[in-house]
Tab-separated table of C-alpha atoms in Angstrom:
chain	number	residue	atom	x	y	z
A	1	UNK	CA	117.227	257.702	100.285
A	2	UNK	CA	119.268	260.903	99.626
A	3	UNK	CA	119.987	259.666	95.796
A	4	UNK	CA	123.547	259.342	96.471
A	5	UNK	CA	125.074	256.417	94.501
A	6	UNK	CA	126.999	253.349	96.688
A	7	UNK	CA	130.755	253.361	95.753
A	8	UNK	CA	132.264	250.762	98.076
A	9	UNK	CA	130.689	247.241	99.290
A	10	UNK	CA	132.403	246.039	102.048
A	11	UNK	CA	132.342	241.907	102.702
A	12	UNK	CA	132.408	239.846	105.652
A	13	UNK	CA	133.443	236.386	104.584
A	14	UNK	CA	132.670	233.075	107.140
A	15	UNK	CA	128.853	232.394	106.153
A	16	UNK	CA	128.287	235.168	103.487
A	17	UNK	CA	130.786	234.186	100.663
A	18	UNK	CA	131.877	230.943	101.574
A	19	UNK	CA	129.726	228.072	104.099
A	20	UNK	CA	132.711	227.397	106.957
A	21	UNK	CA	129.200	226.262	108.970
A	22	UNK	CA	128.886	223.645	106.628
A	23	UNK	CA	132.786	222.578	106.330
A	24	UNK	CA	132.828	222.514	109.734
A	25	UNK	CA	130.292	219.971	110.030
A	26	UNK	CA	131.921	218.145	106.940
A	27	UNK	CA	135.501	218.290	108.972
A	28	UNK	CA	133.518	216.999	112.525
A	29	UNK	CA	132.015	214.248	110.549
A	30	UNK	CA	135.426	212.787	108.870
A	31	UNK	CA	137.835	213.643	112.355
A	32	UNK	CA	134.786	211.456	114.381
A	33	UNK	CA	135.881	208.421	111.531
A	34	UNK	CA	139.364	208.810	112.936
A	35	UNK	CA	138.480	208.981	116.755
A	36	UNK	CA	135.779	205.943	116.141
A	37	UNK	CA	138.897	204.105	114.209
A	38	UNK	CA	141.591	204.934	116.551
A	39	UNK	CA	140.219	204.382	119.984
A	40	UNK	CA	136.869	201.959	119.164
A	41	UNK	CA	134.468	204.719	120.965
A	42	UNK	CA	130.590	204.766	120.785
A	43	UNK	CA	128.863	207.587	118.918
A	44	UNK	CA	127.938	209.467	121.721
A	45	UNK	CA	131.449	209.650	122.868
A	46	UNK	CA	132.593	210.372	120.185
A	47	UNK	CA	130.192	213.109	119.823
A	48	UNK	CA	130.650	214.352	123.252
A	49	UNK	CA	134.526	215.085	122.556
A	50	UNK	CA	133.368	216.760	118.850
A	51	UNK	CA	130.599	218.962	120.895
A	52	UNK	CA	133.806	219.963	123.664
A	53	UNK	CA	135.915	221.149	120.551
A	54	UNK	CA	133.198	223.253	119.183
A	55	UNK	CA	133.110	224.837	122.598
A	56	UNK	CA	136.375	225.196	122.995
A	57	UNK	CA	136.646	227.200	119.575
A	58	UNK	CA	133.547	229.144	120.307
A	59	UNK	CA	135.092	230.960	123.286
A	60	UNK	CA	138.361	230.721	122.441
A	61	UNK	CA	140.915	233.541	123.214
A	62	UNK	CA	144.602	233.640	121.573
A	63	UNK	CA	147.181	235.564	122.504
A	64	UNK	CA	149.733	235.125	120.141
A	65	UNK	CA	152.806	237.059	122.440
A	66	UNK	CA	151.853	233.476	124.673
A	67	UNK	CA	154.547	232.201	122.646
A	68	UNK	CA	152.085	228.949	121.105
A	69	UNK	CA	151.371	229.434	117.397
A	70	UNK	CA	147.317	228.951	116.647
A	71	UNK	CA	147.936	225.237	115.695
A	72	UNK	CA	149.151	224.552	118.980
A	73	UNK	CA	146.589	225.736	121.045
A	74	UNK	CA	144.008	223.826	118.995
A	75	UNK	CA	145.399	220.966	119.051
A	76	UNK	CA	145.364	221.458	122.767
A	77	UNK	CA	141.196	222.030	122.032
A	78	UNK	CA	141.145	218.487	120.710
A	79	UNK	CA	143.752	217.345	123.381
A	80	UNK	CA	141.550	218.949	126.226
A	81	UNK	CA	138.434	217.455	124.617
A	82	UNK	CA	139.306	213.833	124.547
A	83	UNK	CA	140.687	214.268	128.031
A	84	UNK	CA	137.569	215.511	129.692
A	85	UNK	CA	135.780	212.226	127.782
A	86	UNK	CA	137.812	209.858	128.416
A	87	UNK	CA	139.761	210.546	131.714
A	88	UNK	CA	143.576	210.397	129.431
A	89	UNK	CA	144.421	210.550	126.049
A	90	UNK	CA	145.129	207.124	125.374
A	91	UNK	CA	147.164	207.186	121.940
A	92	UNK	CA	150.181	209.967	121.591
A	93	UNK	CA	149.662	212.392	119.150
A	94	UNK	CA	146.133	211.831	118.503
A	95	UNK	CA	144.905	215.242	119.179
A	96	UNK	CA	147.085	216.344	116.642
A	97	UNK	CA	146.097	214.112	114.038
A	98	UNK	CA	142.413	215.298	115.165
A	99	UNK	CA	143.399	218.636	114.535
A	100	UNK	CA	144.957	219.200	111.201
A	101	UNK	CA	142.667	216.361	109.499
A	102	UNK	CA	139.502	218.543	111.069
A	103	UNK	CA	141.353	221.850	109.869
A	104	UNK	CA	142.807	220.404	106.237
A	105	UNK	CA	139.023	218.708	105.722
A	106	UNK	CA	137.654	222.323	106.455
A	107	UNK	CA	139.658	224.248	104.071
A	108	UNK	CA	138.949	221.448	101.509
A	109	UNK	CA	135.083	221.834	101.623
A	110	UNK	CA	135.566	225.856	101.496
A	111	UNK	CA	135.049	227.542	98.541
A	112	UNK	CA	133.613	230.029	96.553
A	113	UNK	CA	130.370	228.754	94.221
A	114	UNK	CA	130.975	230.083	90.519
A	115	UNK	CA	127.847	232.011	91.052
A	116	UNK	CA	129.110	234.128	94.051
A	117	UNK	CA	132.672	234.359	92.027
A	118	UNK	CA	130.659	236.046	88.907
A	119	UNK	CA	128.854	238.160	91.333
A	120	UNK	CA	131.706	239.293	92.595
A	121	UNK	CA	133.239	240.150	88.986
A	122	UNK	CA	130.361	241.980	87.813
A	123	UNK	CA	130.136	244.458	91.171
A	124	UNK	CA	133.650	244.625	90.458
A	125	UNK	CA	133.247	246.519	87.465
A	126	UNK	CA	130.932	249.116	89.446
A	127	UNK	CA	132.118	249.282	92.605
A	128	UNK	CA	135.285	248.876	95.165
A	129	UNK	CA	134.953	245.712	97.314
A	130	UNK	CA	136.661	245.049	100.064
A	131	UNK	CA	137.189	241.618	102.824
A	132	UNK	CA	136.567	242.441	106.199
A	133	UNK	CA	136.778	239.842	107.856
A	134	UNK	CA	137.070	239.175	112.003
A	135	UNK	CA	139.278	236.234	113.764
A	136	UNK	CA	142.964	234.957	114.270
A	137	UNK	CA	145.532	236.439	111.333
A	138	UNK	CA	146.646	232.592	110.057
A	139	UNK	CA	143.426	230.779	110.447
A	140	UNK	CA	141.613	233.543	107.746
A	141	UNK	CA	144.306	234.277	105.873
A	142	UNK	CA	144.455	230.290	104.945
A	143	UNK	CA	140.508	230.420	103.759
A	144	UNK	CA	140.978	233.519	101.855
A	145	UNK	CA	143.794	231.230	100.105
A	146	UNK	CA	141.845	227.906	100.112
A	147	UNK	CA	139.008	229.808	98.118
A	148	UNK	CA	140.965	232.219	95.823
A	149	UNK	CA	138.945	235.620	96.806
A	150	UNK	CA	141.652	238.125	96.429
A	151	UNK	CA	141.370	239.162	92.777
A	152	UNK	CA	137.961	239.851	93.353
A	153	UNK	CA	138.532	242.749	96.532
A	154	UNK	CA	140.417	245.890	96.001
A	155	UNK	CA	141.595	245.397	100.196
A	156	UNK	CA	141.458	242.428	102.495
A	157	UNK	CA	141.281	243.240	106.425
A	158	UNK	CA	141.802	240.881	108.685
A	159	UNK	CA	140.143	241.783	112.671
A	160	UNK	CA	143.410	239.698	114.021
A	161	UNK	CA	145.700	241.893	112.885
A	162	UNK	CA	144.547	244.819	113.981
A	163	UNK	CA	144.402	246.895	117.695
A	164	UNK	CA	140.231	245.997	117.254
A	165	UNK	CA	137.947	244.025	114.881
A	166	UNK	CA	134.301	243.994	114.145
A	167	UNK	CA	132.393	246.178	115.636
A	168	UNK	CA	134.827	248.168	116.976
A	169	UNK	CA	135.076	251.597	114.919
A	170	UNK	CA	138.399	251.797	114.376
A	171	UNK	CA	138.243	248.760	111.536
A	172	UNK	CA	135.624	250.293	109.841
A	173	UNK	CA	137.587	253.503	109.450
A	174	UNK	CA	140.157	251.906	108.683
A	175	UNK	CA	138.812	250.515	105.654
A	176	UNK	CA	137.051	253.598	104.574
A	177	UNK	CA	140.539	255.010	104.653
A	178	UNK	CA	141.767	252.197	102.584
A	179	UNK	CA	139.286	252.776	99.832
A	180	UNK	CA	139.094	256.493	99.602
A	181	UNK	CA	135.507	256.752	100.461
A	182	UNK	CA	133.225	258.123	103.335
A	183	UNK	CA	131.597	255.761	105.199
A	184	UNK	CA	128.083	256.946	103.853
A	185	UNK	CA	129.768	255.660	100.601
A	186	UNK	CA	129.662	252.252	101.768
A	187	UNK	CA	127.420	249.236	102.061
A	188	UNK	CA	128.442	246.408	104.648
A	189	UNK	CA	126.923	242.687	103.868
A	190	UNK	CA	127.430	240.511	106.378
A	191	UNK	CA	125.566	237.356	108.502
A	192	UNK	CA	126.221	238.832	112.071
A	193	UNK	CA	124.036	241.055	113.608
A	194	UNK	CA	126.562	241.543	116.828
A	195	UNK	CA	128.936	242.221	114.533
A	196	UNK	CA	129.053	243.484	110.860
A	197	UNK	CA	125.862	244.677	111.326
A	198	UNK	CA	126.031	246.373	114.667
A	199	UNK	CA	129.983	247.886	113.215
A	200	UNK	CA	128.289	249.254	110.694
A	201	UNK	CA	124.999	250.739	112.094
A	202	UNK	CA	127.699	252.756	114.141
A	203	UNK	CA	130.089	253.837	111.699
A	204	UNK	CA	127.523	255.453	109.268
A	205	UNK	CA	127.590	253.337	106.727
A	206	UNK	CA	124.815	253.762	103.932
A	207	UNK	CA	122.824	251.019	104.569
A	208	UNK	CA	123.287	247.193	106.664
A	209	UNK	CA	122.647	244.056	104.734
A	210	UNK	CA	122.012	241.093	107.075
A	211	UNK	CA	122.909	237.268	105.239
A	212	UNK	CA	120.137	235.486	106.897
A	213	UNK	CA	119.901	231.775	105.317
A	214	UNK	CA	117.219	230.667	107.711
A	215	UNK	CA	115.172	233.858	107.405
A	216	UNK	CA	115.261	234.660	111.148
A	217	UNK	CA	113.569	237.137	112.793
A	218	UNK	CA	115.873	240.304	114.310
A	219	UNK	CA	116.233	239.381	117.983
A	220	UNK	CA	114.950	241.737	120.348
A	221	UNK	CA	116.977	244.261	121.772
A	222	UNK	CA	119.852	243.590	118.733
A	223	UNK	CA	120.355	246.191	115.669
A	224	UNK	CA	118.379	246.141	112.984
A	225	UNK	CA	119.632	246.498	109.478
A	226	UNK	CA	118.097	248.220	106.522
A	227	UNK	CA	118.195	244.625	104.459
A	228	UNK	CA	117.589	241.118	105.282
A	229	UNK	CA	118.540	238.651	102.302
A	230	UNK	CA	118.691	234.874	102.607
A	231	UNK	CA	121.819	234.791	100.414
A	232	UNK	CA	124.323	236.876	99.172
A	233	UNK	CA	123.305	236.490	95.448
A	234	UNK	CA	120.037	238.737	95.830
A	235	UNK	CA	122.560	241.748	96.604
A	236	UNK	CA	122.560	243.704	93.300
A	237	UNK	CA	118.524	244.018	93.924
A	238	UNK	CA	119.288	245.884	97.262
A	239	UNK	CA	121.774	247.878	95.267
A	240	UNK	CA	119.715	248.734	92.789
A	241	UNK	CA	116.805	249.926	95.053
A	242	UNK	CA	119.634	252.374	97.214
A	243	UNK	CA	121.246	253.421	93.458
């Protein structure tokens, strides 16, 4: 290490501060009650239609100048998805009522633990933090306010409302703009190796810390980063080994 001390941390926020994995599953579980409920299905339907709205979010593209707000087009997802199981969607407005119990049940479970809200305070005091989070303006801008994060970050960055997100270059210099520091200033923390970590390898930040909960392995051929951690709570040890 050159001795130079870290002035800026920079965040990623799905699966490093808060668990959306696990509300997800949490707002599958309670929208397969309603299906189960509504329309008397088996299990394996009903998991079948759950599995084709995971899908459908995984590779989902929005445009918003399409003129259909986020909302919309996911409760087309869940419209889609019970469609393709069924052959119709037998009650009106189901999908809907699919959609915003799955998406209120999600923000619900999110949240910051009190022990990742006082490590956030206490870096606070040493450091500038800042959110960088990828995905659609509305949907992240609705966890950051289901969990309460902003007093903790000096600059919140949402990838959706921006020309490029994560890993793109631009972001990243972006926020180093925002902060007043250089990006060998900067440590990024993050769970995604295609993304925060990769974004950062490339913008010359001061070191990568990859949020591995299951302890995995790097993949071959992907980026490596300079610190694996199975939670976000064993930070200030990696900071204290690059300070």
């Amino acid at each position: 290490m050159d001795g130079k001390a870290v002035k800026a941390i920079l965040f990623d926020l799905d699966n490093t501060l808060i668990e959306t994995t696990r509300a997800g599953v949490v707002a599958l579980q309670k929208t397969s009650g309603l299906l189960k409920t509504t329309l008397a299905l088996d299990d394996l339907t009903i998991s079948n239609i759950c599995d084709k709205f995971q899908q459908k979010l995984l590779h989902e593209s929005f445009d918003p100048s399409a003129g259909r707000s986020i909302d919309e087009v996911r409760v087309g997802h869940w419209e889609e998805s019970i469609q393709e199981a069924l052959g119709s969607c037998a009650t009106p407005h189901l999908a809907a009522q699919c959609y915003y119990l799955w998406k209120n049940t999600r923000l619900e479970v999110l949240t910051l633990s009190p022990e990742i809200c006082d490590l956030l305070k206490q870096l606070h005091r040493t450091y500038k933090l800042l959110l960088l989070t990828n995905g659609e303006s509305q949907i992240q801008r609705e966890k950051v306010k289901a969990v309460g994060c902003e007093e903790f970050f000096d600059a919140i960055v949402i990838g959706g409302e921006h020309a490029e997100q994560k890993p793109f270059l631009s972001i990243f210099t972006l926020c180093f703009r925002m902060l007043e520091v250089e990006a060998q200033d900067c440590v990024m923390v993050g769970d995604s190796l295609d993304t925060d970590i990769l974004g950062a390898f490339n913008a010359g930040v001061r070191a990568t810390v990859w949020i591995s909960s299951a302890g995995g392995a790097v993949p071959n051929g992907s980026v490596k980063p300079d610190y694996t951690i199975p939670t976000v709570l064993d930070l200030p040890q990696i900071l204290a080994r690059l300070n």
